[in-house]
Short mmCIF file of C-alpha atoms in Angstrom, two decimals:
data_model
loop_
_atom_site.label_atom_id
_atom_site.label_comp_id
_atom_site.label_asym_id
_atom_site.label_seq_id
_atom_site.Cartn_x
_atom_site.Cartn_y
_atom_site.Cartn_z
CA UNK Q 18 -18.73 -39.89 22.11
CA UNK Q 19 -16.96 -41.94 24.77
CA UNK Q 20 -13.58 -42.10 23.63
CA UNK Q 21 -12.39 -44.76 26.29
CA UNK Q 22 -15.29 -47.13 24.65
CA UNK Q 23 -14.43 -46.74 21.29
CA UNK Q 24 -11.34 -47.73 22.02
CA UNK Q 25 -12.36 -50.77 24.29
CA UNK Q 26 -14.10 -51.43 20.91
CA UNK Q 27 -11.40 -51.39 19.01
CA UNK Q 28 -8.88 -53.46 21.27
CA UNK Q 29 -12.12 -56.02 21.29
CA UNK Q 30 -11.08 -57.18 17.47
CA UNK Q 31 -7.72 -58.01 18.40
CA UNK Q 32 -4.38 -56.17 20.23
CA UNK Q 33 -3.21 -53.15 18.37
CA UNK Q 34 -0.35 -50.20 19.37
CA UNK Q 35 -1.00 -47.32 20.48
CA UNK Q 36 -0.41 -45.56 16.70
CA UNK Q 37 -2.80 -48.03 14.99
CA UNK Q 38 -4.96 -47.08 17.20
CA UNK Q 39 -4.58 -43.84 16.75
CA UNK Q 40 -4.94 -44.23 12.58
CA UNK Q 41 -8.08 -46.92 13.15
CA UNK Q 42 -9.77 -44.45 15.73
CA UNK Q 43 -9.46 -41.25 13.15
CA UNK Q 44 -10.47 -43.15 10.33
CA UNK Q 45 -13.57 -44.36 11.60
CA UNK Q 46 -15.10 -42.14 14.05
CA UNK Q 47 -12.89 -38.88 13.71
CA UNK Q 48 -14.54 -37.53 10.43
CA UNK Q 49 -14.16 -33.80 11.89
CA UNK Q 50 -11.74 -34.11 14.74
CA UNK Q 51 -8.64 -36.32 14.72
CA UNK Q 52 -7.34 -38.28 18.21
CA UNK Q 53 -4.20 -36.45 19.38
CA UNK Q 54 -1.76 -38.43 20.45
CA UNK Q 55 -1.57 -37.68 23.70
CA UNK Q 56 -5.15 -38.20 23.72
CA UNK Q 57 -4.79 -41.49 23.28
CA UNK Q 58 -2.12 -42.55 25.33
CA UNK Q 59 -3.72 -40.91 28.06
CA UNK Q 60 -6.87 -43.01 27.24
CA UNK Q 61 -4.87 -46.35 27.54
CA UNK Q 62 -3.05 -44.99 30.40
CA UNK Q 63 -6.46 -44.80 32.42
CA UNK Q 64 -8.02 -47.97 30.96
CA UNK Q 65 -4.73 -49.80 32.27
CA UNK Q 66 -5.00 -48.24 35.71
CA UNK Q 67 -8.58 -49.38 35.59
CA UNK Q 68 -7.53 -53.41 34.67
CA UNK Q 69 -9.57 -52.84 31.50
CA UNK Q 70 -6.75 -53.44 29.00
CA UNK Q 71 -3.24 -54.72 29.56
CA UNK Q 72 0.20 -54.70 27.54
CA UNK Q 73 1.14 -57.26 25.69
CA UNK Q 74 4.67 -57.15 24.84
CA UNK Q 75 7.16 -54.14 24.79
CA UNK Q 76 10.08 -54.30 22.65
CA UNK Q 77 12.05 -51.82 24.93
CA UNK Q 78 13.92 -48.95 23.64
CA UNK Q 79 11.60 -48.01 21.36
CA UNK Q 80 9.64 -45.81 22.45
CA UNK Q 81 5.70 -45.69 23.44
CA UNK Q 82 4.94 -47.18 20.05
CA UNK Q 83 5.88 -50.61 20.75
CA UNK Q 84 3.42 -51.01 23.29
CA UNK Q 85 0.95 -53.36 22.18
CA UNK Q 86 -2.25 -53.46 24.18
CA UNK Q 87 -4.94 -55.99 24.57
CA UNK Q 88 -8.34 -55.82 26.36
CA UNK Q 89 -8.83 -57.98 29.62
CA UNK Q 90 -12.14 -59.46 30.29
CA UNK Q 91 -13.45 -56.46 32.82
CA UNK Q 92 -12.18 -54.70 29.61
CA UNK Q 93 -14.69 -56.37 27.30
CA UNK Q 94 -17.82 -56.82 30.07
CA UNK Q 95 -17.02 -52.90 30.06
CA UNK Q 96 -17.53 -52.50 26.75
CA UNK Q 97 -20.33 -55.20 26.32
CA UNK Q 98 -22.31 -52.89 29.20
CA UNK Q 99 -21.89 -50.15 27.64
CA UNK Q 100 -23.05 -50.84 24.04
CA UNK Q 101 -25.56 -52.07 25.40
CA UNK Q 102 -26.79 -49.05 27.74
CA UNK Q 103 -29.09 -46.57 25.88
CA UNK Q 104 -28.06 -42.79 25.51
CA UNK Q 105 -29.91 -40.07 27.80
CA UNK Q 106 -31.82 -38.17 25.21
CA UNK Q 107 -30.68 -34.65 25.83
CA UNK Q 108 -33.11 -31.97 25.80
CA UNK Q 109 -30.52 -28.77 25.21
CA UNK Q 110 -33.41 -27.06 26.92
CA UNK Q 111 -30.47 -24.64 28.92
CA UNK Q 112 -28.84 -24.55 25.90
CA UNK Q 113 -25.91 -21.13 25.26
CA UNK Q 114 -28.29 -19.99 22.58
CA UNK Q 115 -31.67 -19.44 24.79
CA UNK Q 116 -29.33 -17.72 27.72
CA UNK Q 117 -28.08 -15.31 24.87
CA UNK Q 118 -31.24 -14.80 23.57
CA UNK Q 119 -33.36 -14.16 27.08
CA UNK Q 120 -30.40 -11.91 28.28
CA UNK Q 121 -30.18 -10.11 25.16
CA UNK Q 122 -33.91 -9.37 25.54
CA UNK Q 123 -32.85 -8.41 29.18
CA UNK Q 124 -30.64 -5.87 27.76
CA UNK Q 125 -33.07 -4.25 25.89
CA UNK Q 126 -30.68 -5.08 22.67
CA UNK Q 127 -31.54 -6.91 18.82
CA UNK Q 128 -32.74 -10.56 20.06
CA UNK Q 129 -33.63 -11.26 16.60
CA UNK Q 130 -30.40 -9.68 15.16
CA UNK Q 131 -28.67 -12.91 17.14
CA UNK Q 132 -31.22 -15.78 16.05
CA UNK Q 133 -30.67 -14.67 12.51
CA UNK Q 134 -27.25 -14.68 13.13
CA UNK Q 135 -27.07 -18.19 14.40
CA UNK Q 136 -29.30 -19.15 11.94
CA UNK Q 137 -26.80 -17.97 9.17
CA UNK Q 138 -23.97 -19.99 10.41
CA UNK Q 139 -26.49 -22.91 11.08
CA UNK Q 140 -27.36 -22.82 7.47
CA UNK Q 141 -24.04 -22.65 6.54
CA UNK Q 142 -22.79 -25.65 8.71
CA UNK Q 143 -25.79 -27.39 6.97
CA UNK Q 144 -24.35 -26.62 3.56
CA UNK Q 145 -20.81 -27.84 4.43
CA UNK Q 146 -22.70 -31.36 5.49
CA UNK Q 147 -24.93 -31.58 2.47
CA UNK Q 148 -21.66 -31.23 0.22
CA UNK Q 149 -19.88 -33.95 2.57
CA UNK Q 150 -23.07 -36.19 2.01
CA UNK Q 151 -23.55 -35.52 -1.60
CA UNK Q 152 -19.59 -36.51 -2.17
CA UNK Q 153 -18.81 -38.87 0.82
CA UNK Q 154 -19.66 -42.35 1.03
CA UNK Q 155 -22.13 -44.52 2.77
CA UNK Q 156 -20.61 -43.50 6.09
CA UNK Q 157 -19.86 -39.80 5.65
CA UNK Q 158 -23.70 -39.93 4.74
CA UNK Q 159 -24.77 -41.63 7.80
CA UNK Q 160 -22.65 -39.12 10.06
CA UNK Q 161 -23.72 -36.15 8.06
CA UNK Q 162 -27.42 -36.58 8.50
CA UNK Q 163 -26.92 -37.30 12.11
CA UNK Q 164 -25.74 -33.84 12.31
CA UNK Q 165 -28.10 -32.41 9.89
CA UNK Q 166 -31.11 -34.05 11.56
CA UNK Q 167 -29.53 -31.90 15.00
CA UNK Q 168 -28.59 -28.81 13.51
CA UNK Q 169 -32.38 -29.02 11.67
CA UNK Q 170 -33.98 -29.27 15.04
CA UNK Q 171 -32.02 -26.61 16.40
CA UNK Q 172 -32.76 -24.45 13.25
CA UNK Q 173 -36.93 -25.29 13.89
CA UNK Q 174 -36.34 -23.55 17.51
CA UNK Q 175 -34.53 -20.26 16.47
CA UNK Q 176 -37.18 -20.09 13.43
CA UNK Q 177 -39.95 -20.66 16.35
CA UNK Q 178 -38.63 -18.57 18.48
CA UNK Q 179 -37.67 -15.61 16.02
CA UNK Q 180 -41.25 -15.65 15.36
CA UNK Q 181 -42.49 -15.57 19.34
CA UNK Q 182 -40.05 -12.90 20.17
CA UNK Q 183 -42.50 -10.26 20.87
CA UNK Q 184 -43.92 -13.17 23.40
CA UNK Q 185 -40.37 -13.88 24.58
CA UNK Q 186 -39.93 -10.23 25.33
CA UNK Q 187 -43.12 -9.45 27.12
CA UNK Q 188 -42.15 -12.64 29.55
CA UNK Q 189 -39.08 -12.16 30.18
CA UNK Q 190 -38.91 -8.34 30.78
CA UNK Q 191 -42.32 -9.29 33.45
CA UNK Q 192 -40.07 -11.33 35.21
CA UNK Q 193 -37.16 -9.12 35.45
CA UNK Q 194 -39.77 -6.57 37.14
CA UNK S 15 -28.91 -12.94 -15.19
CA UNK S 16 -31.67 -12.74 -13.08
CA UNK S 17 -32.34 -8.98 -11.29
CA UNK S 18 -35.01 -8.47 -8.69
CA UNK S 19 -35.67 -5.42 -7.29
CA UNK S 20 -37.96 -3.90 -4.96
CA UNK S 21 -41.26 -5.45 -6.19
CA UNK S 22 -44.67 -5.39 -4.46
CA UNK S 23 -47.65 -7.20 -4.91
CA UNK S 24 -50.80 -7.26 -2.86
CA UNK S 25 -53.89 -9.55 -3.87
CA UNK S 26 -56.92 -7.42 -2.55
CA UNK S 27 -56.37 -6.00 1.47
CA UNK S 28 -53.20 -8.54 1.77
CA UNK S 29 -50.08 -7.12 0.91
CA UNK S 30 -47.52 -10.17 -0.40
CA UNK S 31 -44.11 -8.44 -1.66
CA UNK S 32 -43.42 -4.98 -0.03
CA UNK S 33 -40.35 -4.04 -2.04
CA UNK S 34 -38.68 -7.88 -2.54
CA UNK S 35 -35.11 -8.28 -3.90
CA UNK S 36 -33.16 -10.97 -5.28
CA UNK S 37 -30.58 -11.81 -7.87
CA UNK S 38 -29.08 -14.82 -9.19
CA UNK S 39 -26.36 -15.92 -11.09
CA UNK S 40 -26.17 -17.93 -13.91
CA UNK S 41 -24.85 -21.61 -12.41
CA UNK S 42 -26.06 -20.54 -8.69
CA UNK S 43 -28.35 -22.45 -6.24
CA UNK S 44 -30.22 -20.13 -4.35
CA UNK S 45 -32.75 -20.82 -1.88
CA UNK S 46 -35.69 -18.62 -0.80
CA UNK S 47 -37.02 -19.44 2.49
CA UNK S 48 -39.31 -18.05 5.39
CA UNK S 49 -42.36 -19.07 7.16
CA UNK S 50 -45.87 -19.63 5.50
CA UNK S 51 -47.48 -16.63 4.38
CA UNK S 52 -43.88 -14.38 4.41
CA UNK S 53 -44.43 -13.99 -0.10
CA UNK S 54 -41.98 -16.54 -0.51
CA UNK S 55 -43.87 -18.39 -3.45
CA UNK S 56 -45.12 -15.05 -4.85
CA UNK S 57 -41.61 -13.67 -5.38
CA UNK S 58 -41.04 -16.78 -7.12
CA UNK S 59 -44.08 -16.57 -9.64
CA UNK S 60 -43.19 -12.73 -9.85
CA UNK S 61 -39.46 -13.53 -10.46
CA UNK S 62 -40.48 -16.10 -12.88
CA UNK S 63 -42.83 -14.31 -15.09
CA UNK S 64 -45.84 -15.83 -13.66
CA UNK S 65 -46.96 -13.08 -11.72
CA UNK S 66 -47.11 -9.68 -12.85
CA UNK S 67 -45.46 -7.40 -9.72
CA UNK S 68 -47.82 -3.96 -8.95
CA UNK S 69 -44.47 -2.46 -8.48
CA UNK S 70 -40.00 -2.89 -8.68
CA UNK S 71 -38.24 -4.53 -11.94
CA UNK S 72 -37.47 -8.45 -12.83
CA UNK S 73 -34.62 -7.95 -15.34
CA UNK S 74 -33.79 -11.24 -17.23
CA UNK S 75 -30.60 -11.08 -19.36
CA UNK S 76 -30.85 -7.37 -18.87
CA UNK S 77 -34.40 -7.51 -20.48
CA UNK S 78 -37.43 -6.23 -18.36
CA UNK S 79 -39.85 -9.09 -18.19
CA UNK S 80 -42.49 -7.50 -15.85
CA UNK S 81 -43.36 -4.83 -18.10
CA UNK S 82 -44.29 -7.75 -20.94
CA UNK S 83 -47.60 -8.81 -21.94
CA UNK S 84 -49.09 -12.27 -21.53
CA UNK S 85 -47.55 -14.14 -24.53
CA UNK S 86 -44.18 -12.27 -24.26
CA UNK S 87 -43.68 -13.63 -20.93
CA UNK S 88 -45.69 -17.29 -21.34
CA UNK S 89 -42.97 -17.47 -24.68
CA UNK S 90 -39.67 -16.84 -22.58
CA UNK S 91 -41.31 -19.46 -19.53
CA UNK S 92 -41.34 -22.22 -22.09
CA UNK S 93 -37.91 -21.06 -23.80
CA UNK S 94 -35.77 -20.15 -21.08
CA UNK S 95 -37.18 -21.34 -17.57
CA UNK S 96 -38.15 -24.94 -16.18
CA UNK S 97 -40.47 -25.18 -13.18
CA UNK S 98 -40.76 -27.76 -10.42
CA UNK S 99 -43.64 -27.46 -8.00
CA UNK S 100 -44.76 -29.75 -5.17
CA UNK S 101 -47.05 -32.09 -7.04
CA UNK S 102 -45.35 -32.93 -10.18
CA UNK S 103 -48.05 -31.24 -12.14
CA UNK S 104 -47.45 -33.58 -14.35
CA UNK S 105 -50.17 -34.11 -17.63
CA UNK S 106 -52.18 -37.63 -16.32
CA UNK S 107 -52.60 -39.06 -19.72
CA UNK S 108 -49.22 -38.66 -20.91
CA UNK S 109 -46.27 -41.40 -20.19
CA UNK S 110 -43.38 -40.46 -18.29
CA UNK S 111 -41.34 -39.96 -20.95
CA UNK S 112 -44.16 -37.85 -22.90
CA UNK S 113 -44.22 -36.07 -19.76
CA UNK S 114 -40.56 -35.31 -20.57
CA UNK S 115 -40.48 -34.57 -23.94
CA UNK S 116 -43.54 -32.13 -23.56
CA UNK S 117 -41.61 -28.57 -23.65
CA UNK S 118 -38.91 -29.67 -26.42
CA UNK S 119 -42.25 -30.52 -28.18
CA UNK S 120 -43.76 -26.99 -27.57
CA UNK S 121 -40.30 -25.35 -28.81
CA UNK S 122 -40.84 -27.30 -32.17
CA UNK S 123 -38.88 -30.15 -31.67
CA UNK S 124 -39.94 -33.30 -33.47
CA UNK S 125 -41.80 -35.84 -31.42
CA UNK S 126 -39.52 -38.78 -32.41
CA UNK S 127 -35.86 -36.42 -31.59
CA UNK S 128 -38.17 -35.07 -28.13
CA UNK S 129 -38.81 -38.96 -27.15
CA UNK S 130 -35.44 -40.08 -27.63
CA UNK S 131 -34.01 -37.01 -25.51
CA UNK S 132 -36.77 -37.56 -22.66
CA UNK S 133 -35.71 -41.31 -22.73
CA UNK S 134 -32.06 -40.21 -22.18
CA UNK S 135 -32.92 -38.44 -18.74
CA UNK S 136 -34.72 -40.94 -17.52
CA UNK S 137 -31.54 -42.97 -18.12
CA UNK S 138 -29.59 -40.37 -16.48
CA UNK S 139 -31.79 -40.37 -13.87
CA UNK S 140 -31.72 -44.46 -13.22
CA UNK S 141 -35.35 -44.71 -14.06
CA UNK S 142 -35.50 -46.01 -17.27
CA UNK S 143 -38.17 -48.18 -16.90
CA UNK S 144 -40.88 -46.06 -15.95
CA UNK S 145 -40.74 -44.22 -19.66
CA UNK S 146 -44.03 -45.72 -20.51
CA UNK S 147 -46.13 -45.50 -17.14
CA UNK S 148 -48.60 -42.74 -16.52
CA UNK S 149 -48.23 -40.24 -13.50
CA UNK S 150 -50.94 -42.39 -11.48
CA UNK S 151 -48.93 -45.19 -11.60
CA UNK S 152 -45.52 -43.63 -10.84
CA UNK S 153 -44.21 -43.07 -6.76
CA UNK S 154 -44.19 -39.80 -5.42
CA UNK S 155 -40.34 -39.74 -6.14
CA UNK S 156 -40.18 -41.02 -9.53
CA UNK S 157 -42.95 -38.55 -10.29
CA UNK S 158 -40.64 -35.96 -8.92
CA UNK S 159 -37.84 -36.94 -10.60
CA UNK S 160 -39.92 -36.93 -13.94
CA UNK S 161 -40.97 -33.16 -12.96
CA UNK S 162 -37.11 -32.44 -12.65
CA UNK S 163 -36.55 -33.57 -15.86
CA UNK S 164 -38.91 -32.02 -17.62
CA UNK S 165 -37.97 -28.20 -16.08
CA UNK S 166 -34.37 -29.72 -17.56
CA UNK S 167 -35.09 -31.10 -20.71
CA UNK S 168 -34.89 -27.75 -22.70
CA UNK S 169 -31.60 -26.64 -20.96
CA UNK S 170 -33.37 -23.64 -19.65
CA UNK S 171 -30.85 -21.13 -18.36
CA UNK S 172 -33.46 -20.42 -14.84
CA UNK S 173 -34.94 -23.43 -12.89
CA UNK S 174 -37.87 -22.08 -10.13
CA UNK S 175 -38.72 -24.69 -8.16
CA UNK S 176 -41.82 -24.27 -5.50
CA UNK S 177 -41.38 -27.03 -2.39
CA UNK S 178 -39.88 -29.55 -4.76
CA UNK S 179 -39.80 -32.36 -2.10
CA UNK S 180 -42.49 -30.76 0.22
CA UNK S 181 -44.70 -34.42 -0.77
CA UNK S 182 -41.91 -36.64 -0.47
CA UNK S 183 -39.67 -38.76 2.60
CA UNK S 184 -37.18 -37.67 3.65
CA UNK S 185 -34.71 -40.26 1.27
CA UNK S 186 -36.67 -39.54 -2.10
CA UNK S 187 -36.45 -35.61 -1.26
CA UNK S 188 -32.78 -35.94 -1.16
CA UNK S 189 -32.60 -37.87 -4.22
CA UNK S 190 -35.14 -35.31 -6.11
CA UNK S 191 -33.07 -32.35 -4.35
CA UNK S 192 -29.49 -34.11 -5.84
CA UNK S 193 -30.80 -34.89 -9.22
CA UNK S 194 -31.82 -31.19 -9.21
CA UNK S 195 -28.72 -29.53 -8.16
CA UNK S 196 -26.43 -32.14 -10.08
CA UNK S 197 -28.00 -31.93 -13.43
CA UNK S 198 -28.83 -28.33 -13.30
CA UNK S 199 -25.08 -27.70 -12.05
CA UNK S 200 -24.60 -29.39 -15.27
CA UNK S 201 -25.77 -27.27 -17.57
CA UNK S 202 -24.87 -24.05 -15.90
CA UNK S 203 -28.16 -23.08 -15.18
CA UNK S 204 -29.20 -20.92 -12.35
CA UNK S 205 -31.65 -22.28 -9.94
CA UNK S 206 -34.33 -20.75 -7.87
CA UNK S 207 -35.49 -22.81 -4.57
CA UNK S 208 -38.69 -21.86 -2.40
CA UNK S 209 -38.85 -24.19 0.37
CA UNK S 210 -39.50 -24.06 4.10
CA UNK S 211 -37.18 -27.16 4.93
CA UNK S 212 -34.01 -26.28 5.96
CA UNK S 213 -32.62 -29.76 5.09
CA UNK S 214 -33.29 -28.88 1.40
CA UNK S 215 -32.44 -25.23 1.46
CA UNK S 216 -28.89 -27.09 2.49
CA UNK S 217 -28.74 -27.88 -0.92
CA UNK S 218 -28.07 -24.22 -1.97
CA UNK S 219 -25.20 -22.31 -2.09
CA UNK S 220 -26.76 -19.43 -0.09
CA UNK S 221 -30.51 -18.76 1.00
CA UNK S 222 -32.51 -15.67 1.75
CA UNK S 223 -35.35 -15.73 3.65
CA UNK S 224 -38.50 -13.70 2.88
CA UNK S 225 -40.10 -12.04 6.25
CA UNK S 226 -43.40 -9.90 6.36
CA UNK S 227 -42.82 -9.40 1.90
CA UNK S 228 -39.16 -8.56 2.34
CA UNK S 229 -36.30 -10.32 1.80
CA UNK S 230 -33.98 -9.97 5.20
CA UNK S 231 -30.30 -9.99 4.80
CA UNK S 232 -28.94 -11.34 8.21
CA UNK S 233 -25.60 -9.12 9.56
CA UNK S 234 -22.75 -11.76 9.17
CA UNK S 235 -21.85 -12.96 12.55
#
């Protein structure tokens, strides 16, 4: 997630502090993974240097806080753009998991041992988000079967390729020759 | 409560279960998964009383229930287990709540107490409504939901449940799969899961997947 966006977004409907920010930011798209707040102030530091938001008034002497920042119009035909602009679907073909389990082939050592591995803590991720959908509301639902619908998919290719590994094997080890 | 260990079963050349464990709690969710053809379903029907195994123990309440004969084992299906499979198997010229009341009828319960009861889970399950339609005229879901009910209605201490959703979207699944674990939960009951659907093995509190008749325990990572 862009976090310079989402926070264009949030400037959009109306100029907020850096802390309020912070607390809108983390309660809407943070479910997992709370802004820090340098984070943040970093963020507005670039997206003033860029003329895409502005300050508004500093009460001086107290601290960061105080700033209040607003979005300037390059700010919101920014943001407009990039709501607008589609996401690259990403493939994952290269993904960590297929270079572990083509060099662990390699190696001569337990490919399978690692895709049943993964496939443990996949399942167990999936549990955690099932729970989280089952309690949460609308939105905890909505973000949890994101990531279930990804981890899924991800879970279909170690299945698949737990059952090809003798296949896997005999390629790979013909092109290491 | 529920002890399986080491069973086989082969129908003619093909071997299905080649020394299959599993155990389950009483109040535990456990999926069985693995891909078509791996004996998941048939260590279900074994575990369940269904099958008979050719070989291994299924201890129930630290009774053997392989070893019984027909009627021993059909008895303690009806008492103590409740089954959800794929298609509802539901009885086509019985209501819903007929449907519902069906095994609380077959334990000796009166029709009119049975009714009422069945008419109470469909309230509990927000489908009140459909008491008196017939399974033809009922959505794959609230057919489903129906079926869970009905493996509920007895408060049987084991619930198998054979690709509950495997006929349903993706949103009535996950109602079906909630109502399951929720009202199952409920009761304390244990519940058995065969599915290939990772999504709804999700719904478990641990899964073990069946590979080549065997049940593979995966080394924690």
């Amino acid at each position: 997630m862009s976090v310079p966006h989402t926070v264009l977004g949030l400037l959009r409907t109306g100029p907020r502090h850096g802390y309020d920010l912070k607390k809108a930011y983390d309660t809407r798209f943070a479910h997992a993974r709370p802004l820090r707040y340098g984070q943040i102030y970093a963020t507005l530091a670039r997206l003033q240097r860029d003329g895409l938001v502005i300050l508004d008034a500093e009460e001086p002497g107290q601290g960061p806080d105080r700033k209040r920042y607003v979005i300037t119009e390059d700010g919101a035909t920014e943001l407009e753009r990039w709501l607008h602009e589609t996401e690259e679907p990403e493939p994952y073909l290269h993904s960590t998991l297929f270079a572990k389990v083509v060099l662990a082939l390699l190696l001569g050592e337990d490919a399978r041992a690692t895709l049943d591995a993964q496939r443990a803590r996949h399942m167990a991720r999936m549990r955690e988000l099932t729970e989280l959908k089952r309690t949460g509301d609308t939105v905890d639902q909505l973000l949890s079967d994101h990531a279930l619908f990804h981890l899924e998919a991800d879970l279909r290719w170690i299945e698949l390729t737990a059952a090809r590994i003798d296949r896997l094997r005999t390629a790979v080890t013909a092109d290491a020759g | 409560m529920l002890h399986v260990t080491g069973i086989r079963k082969r129908f003619g050349q093909t071997i299905a279960l080649d020394g299959a464990s599993l155990d389950v709690s009483p109040g535990e969710v456990v999926a069985v998964v693995g891909p078509s053809g791996s004996g998941k379903s048939t260590l279900l029907h074994c575990a369940a009383g269904i099958l008979r195994p050719d070989g291994g123990e299924v201890a129930f309440d630290g009774r053997r229930i392989d070893a019984l004969g027909e009627g021993d084992r059909s008895r303690l299906r009806r008492t103590s287990f409740g089954f959800v499979f794929q298609f509802g198997q539901l009885v086509p010229e019985l209501t819903a709540a007929e449907n519902i009341a069906l095994p609380m009828m077959l334990g000796g319960a009166r029709r009119r107490a049975a009714l009422a009861e069945a008419r109470r889970w469909l309230a509990l399950l927000d489908r009140r409504e459909v008491a008196g339609k017939r399974p033809g005229d009922l959505s794959g879901g609230e057919g489903q939901r129906v079926a869970v009910a009905r493996a509920l209605v007895h408060r049987p201490r084991l619930v198998f449940a054979d690709e509950p959703t495997g006929s349903l979207d993706s949103l009535s699944g996950e109602h079906v799969m909630d109502i399951l674990v929720r009202l199952a939960g409920d009761d304390g009951a244990g519940v058995v899961i065969v599915t290939h659907d990772p999504r709804v093995a999700a719904y478990a509190q641990r899964d073990v997947t069946v590979r080549d008749g065997r049940v593979v325990t995966p080394v924690a990572a």
